[in-house]
PDB file of C-alpha atoms in Angstrom:
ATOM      1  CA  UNK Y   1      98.025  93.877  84.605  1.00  0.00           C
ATOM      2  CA  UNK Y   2      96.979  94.724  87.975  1.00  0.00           C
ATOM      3  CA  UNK Y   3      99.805  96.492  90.265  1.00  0.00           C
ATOM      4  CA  UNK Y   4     100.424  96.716  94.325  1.00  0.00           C
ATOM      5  CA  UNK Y   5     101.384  99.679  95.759  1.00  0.00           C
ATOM      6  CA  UNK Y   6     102.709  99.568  99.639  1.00  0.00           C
ATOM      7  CA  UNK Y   7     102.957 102.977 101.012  1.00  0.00           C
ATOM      8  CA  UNK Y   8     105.540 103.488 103.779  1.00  0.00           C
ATOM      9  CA  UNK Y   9     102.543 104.036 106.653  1.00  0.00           C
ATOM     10  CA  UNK Y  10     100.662 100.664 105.894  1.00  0.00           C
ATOM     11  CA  UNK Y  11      98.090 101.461 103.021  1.00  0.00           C
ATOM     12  CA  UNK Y  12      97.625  99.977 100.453  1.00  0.00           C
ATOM     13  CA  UNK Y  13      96.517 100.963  97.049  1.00  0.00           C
ATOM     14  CA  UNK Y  14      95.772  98.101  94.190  1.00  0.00           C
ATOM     15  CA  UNK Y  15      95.654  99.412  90.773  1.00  0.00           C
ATOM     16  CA  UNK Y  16      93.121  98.041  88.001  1.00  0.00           C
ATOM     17  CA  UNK Y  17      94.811  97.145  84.407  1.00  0.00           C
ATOM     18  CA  UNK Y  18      94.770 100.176  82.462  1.00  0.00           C
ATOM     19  CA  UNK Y  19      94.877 102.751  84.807  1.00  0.00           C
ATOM     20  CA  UNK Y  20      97.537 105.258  85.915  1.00  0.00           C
ATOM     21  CA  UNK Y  21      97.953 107.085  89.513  1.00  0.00           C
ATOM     22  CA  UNK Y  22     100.460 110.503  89.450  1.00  0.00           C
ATOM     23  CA  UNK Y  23     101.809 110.693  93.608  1.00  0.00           C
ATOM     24  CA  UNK Y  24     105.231 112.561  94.705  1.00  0.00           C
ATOM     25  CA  UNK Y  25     107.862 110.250  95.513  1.00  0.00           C
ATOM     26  CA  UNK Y  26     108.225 111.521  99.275  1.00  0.00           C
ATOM     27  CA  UNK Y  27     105.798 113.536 101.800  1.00  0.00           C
ATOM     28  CA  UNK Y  28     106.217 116.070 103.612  1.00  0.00           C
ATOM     29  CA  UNK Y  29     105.243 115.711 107.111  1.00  0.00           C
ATOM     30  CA  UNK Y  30     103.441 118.670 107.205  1.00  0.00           C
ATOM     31  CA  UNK Y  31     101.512 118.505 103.854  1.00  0.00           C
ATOM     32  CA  UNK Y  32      98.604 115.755 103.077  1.00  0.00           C
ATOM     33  CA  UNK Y  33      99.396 112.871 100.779  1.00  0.00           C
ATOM     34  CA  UNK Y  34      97.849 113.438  97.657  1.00  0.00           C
ATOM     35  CA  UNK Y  35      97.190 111.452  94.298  1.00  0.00           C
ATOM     36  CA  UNK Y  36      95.932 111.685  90.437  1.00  0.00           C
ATOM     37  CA  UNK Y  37      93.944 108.729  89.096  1.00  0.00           C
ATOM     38  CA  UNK Y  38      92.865 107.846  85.916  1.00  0.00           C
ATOM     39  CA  UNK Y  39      91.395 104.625  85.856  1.00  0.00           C
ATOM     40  CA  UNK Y  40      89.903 102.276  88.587  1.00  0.00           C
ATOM     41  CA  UNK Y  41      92.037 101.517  91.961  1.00  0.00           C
ATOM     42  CA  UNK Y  42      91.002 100.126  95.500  1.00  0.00           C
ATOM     43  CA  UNK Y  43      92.633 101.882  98.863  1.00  0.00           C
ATOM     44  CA  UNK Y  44      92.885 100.301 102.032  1.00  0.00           C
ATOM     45  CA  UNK Y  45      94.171 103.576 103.973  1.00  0.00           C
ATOM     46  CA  UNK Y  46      95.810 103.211 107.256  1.00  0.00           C
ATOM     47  CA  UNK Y  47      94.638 105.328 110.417  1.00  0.00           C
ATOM     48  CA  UNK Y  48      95.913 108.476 110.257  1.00  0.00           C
ATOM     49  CA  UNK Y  49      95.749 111.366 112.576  1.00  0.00           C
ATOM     50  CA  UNK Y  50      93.303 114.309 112.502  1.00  0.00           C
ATOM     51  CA  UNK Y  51      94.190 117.690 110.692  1.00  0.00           C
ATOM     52  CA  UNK Y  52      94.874 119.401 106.986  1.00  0.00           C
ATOM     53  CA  UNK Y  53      97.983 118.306 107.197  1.00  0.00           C
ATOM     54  CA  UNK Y  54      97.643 114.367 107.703  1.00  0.00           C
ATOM     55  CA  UNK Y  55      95.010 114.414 104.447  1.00  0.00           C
ATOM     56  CA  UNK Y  56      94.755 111.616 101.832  1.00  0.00           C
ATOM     57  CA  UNK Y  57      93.283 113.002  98.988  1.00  0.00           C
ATOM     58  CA  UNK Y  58      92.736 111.311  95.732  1.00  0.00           C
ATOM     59  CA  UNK Y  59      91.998 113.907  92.576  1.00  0.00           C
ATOM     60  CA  UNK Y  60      90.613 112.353  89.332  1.00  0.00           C
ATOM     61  CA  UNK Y  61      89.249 114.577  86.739  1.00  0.00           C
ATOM     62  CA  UNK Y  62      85.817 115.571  88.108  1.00  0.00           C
ATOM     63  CA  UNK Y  63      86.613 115.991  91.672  1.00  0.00           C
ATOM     64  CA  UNK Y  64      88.549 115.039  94.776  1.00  0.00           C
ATOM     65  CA  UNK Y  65      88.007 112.389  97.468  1.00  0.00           C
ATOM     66  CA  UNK Y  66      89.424 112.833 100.834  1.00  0.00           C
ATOM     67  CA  UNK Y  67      90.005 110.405 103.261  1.00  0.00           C
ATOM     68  CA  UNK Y  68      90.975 110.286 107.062  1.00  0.00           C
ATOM     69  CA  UNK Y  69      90.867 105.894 107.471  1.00  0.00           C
ATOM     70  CA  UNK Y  70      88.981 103.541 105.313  1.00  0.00           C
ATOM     71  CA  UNK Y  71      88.718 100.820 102.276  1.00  0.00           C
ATOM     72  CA  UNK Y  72      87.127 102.277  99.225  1.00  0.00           C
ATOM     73  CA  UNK Y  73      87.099 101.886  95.192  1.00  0.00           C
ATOM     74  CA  UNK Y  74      87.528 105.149  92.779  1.00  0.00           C
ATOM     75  CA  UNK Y  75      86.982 104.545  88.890  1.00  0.00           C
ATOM     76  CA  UNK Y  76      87.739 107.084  86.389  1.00  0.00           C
ATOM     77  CA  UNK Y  77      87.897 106.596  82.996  1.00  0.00           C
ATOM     78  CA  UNK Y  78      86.800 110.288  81.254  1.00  0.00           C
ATOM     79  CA  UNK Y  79      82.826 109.056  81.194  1.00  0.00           C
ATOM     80  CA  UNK Y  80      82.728 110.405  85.261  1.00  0.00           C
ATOM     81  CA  UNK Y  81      83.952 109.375  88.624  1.00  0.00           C
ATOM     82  CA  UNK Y  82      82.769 106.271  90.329  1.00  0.00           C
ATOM     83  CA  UNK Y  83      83.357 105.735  94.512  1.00  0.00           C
ATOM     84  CA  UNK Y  84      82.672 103.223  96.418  1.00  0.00           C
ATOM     85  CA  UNK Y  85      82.708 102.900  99.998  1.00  0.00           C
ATOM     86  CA  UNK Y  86      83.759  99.560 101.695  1.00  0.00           C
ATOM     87  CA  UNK Y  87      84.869 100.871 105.615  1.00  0.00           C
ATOM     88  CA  UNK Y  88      84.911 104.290 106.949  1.00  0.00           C
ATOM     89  CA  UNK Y  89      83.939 107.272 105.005  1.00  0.00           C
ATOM     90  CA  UNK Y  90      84.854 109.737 102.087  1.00  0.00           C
ATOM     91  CA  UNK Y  91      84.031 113.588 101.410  1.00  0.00           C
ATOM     92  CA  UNK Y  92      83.672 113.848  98.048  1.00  0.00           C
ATOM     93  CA  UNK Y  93      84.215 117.677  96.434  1.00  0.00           C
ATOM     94  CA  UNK Y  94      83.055 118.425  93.047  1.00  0.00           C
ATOM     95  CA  UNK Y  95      85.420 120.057  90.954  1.00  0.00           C
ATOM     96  CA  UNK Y  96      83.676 123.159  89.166  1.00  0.00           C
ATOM     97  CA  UNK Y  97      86.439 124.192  87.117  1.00  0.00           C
ATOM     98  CA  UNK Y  98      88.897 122.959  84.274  1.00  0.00           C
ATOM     99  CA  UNK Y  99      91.896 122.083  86.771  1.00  0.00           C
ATOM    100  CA  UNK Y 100      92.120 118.739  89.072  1.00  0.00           C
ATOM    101  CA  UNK Y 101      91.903 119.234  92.620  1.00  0.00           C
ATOM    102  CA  UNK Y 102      90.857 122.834  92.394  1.00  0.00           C
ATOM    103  CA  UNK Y 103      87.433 124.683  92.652  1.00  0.00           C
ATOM    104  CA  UNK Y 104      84.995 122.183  94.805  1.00  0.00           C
ATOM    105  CA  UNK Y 105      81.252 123.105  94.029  1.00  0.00           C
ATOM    106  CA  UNK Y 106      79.608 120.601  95.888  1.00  0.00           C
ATOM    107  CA  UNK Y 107      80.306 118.494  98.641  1.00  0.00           C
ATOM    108  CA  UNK Y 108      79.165 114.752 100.036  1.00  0.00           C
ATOM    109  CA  UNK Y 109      80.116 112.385 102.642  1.00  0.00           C
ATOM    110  CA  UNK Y 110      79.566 108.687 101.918  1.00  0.00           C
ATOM    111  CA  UNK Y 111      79.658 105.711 104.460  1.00  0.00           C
ATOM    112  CA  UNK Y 112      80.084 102.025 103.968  1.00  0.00           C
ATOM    113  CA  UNK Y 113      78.246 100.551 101.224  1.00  0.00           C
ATOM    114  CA  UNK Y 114      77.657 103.640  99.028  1.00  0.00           C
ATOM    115  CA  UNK Y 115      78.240 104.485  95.798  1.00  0.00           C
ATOM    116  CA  UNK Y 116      78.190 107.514  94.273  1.00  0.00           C
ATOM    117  CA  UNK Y 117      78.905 108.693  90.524  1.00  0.00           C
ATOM    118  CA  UNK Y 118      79.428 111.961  89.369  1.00  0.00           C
ATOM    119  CA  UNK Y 119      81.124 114.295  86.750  1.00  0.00           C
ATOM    120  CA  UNK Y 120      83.209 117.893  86.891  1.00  0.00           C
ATOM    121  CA  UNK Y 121      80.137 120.357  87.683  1.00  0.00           C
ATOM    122  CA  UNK Y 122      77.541 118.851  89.219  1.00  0.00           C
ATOM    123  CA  UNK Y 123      75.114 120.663  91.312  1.00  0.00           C
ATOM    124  CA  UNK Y 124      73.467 117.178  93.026  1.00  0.00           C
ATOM    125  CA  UNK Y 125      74.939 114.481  94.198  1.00  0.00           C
ATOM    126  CA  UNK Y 126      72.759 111.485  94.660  1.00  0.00           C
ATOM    127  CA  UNK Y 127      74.665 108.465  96.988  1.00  0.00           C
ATOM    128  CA  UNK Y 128      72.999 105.200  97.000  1.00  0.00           C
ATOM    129  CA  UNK Y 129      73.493 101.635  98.484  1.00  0.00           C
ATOM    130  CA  UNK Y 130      74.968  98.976  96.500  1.00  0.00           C
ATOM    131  CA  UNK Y 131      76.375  95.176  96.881  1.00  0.00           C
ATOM    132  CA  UNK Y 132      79.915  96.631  97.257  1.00  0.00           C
ATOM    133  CA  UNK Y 133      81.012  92.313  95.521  1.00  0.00           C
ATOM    134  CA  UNK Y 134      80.431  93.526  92.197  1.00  0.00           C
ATOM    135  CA  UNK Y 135      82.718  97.157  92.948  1.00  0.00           C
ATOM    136  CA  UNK Y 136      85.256  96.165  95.573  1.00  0.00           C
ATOM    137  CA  UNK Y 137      86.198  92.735  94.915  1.00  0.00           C
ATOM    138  CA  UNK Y 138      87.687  92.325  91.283  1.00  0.00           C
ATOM    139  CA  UNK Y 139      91.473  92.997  93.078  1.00  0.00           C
ATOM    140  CA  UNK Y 140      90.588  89.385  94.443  1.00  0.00           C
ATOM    141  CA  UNK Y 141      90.363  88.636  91.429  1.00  0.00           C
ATOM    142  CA  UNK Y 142      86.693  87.530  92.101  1.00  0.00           C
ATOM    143  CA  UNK Y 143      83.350  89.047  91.383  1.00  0.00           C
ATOM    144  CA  UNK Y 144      80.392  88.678  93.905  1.00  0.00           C
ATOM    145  CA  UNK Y 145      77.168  88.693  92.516  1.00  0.00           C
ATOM    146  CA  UNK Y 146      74.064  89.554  94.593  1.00  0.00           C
ATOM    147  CA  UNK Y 147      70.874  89.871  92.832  1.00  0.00           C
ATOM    148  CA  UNK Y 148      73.391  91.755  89.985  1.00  0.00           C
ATOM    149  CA  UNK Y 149      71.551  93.053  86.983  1.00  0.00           C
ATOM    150  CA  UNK Y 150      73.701  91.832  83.694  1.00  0.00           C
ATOM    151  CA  UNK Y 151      73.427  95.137  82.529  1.00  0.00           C
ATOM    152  CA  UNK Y 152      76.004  96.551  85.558  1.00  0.00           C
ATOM    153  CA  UNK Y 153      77.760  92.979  84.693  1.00  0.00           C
ATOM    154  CA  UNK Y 154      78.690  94.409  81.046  1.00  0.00           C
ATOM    155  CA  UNK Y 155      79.836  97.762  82.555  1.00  0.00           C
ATOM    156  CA  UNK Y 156      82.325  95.883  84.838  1.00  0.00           C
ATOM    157  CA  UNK Y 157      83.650  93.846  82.336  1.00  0.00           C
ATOM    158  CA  UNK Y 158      84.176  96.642  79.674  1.00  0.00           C
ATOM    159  CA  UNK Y 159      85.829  98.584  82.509  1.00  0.00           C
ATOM    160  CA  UNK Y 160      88.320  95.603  83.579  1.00  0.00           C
ATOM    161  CA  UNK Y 161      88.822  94.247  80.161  1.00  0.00           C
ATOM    162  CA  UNK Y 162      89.033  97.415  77.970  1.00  0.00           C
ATOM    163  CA  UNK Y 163      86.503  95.731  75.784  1.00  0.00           C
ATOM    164  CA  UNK Y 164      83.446  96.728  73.856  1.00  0.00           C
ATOM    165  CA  UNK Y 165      80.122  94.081  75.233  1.00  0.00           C
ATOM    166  CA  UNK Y 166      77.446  93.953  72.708  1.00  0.00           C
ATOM    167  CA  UNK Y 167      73.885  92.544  73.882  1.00  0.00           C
ATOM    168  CA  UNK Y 168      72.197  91.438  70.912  1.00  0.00           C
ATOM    169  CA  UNK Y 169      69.005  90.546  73.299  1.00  0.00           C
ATOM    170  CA  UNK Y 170      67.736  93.273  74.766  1.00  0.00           C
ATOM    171  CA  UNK Y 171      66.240  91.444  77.782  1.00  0.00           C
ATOM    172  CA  UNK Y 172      68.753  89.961  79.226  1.00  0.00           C
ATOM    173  CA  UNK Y 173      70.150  93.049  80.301  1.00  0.00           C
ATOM    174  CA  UNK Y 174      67.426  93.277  83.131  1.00  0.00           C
ATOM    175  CA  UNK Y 175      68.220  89.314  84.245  1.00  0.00           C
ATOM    176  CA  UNK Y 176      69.800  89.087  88.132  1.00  0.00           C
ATOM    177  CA  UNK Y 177      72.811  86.846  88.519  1.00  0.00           C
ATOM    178  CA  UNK Y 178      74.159  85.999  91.880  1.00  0.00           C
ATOM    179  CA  UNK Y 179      77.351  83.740  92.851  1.00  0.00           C
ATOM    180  CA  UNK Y 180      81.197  84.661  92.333  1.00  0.00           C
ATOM    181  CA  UNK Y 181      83.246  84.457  89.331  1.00  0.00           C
ATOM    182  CA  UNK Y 182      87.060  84.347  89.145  1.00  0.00           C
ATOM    183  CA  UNK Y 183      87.862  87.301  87.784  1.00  0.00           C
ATOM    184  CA  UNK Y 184      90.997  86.233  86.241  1.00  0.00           C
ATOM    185  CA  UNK Y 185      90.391  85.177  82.553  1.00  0.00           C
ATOM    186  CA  UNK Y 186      87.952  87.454  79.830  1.00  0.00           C
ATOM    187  CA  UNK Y 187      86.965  83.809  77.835  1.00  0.00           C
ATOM    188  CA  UNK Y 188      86.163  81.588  80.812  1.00  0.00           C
ATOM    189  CA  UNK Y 189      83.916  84.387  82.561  1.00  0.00           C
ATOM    190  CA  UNK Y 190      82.286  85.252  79.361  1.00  0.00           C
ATOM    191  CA  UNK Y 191      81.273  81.276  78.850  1.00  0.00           C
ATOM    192  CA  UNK Y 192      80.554  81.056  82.742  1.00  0.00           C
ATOM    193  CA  UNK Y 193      77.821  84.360  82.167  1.00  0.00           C
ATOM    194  CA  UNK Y 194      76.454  82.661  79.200  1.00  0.00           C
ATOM    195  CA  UNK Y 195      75.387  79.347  80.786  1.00  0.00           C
ATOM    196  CA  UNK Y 196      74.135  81.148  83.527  1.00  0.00           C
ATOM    197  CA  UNK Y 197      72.059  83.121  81.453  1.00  0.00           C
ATOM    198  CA  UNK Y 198      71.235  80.233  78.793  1.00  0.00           C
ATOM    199  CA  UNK Y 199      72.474  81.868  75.963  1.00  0.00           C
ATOM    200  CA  UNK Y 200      75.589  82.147  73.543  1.00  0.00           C
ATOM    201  CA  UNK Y 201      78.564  84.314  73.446  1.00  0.00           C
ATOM    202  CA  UNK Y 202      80.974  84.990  70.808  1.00  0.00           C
ATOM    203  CA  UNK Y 203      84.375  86.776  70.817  1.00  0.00           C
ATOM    204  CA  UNK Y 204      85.437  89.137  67.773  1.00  0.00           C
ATOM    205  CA  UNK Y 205      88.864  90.224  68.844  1.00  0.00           C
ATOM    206  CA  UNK Y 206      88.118  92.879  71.232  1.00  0.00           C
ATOM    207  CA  UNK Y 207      84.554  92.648  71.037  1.00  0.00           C
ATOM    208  CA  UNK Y 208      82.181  90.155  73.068  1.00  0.00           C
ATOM    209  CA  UNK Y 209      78.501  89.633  71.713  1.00  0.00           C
ATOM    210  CA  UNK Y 210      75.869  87.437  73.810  1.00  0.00           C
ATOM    211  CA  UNK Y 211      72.610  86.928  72.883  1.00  0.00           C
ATOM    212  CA  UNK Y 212      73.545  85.904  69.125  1.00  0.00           C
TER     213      UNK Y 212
END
């Protein structure tokens, strides 16, 4: 179940099924809003005004995003951290230590279309441009597809889904799909995938096989 959370200045933050986000239940004006994520949620964040103080910072376990006004994805599920930048931008600190949202070792600012992926310690940071349809649409409950390799295709759905994606052919991994899918029902985009990529797909409980 996805949920929608209204904040009293105008953003908006939609959390993916099987995710969790830790905020206080009132701000002080002089202290920056600030959230814990584990899982994968989208932010539409209203304008806000310059300084420390006016912050929106979202911790997961590897680092901390901050934000002044923008639309962007985070994804954490204990494998790394995943943003995604839609409008605006995001500094992105590296947490070097055991403790979330202390002890930043590296820094980054992304801009619209970026993604970057990292994990608690690293010393590089490598952004790079992505179709944001595939990251920043699933709230929609759509997936864009734009020259998509399958292989990012069973990533997404074993994120959304909490299911395990087995590929019995190797090569269809490297195959491009593009289009939308509702991204509403496991089965029916499952089936829709296998047409498209003219094989079969099976369902085990909570595991999906193509290529069988």
């Amino acid at each position: 179940q996805r949920a929608r959370i209204n904040l009293p200045d105008s953003t908006t933050i939609i959390l993916n099924a099987h995710s969790s986000l830790r905020y206080p239940a009132t701000w002080h004006a002089t202290t920056p809003r600030e959230f814990e994520l584990q899982g994968e949620a989208y932010f539409e964040v209203a304008a806000r005004p310059a300084g420390p103080q006016h912050g929106f910072i979202v911790h997961t376990e590897d680092g901390d995003i901050q934000v002044v006004g923008t639309r962007f994805v985070v994804h954490e599920r204990g494998r790394g951290t995943r943003v995604v930048v839609a409008e605006g931008g995001v500094r992105v600190a590296v947490a070097e230590g055991a403790t979330v949202g202390q002890g930043p070792a590296v820094e980054t600012l992304l801009r619209p279309q970026q993604l970057l992926e990292f994990q608690k310690g690293d010393s590089v940071l490598r952004p790079q441009v992505v179709n944001l349809g595939l990251y920043t649409t699933w709230w929609r409950e759509e997936l864009v597809l734009e020259d998509t390799p399958f292989e990012h295709l069973v990533r997404r759905l074993e994120e959304t889904y909490g299911v395990k994606v087995e590929v019995r052919d190797q090569r269809l991994l490297q195959r491009t799909l593009s289009g939308s899918l509702e991204n509403r029902n496991l089965d029916v985009i499952t089936k829709a995938l296998a047409k498209a990529l003219r094989t079969r797909v099976v369902r085990q409980g909570q595991v999906i096989i193509f290529g069988i």
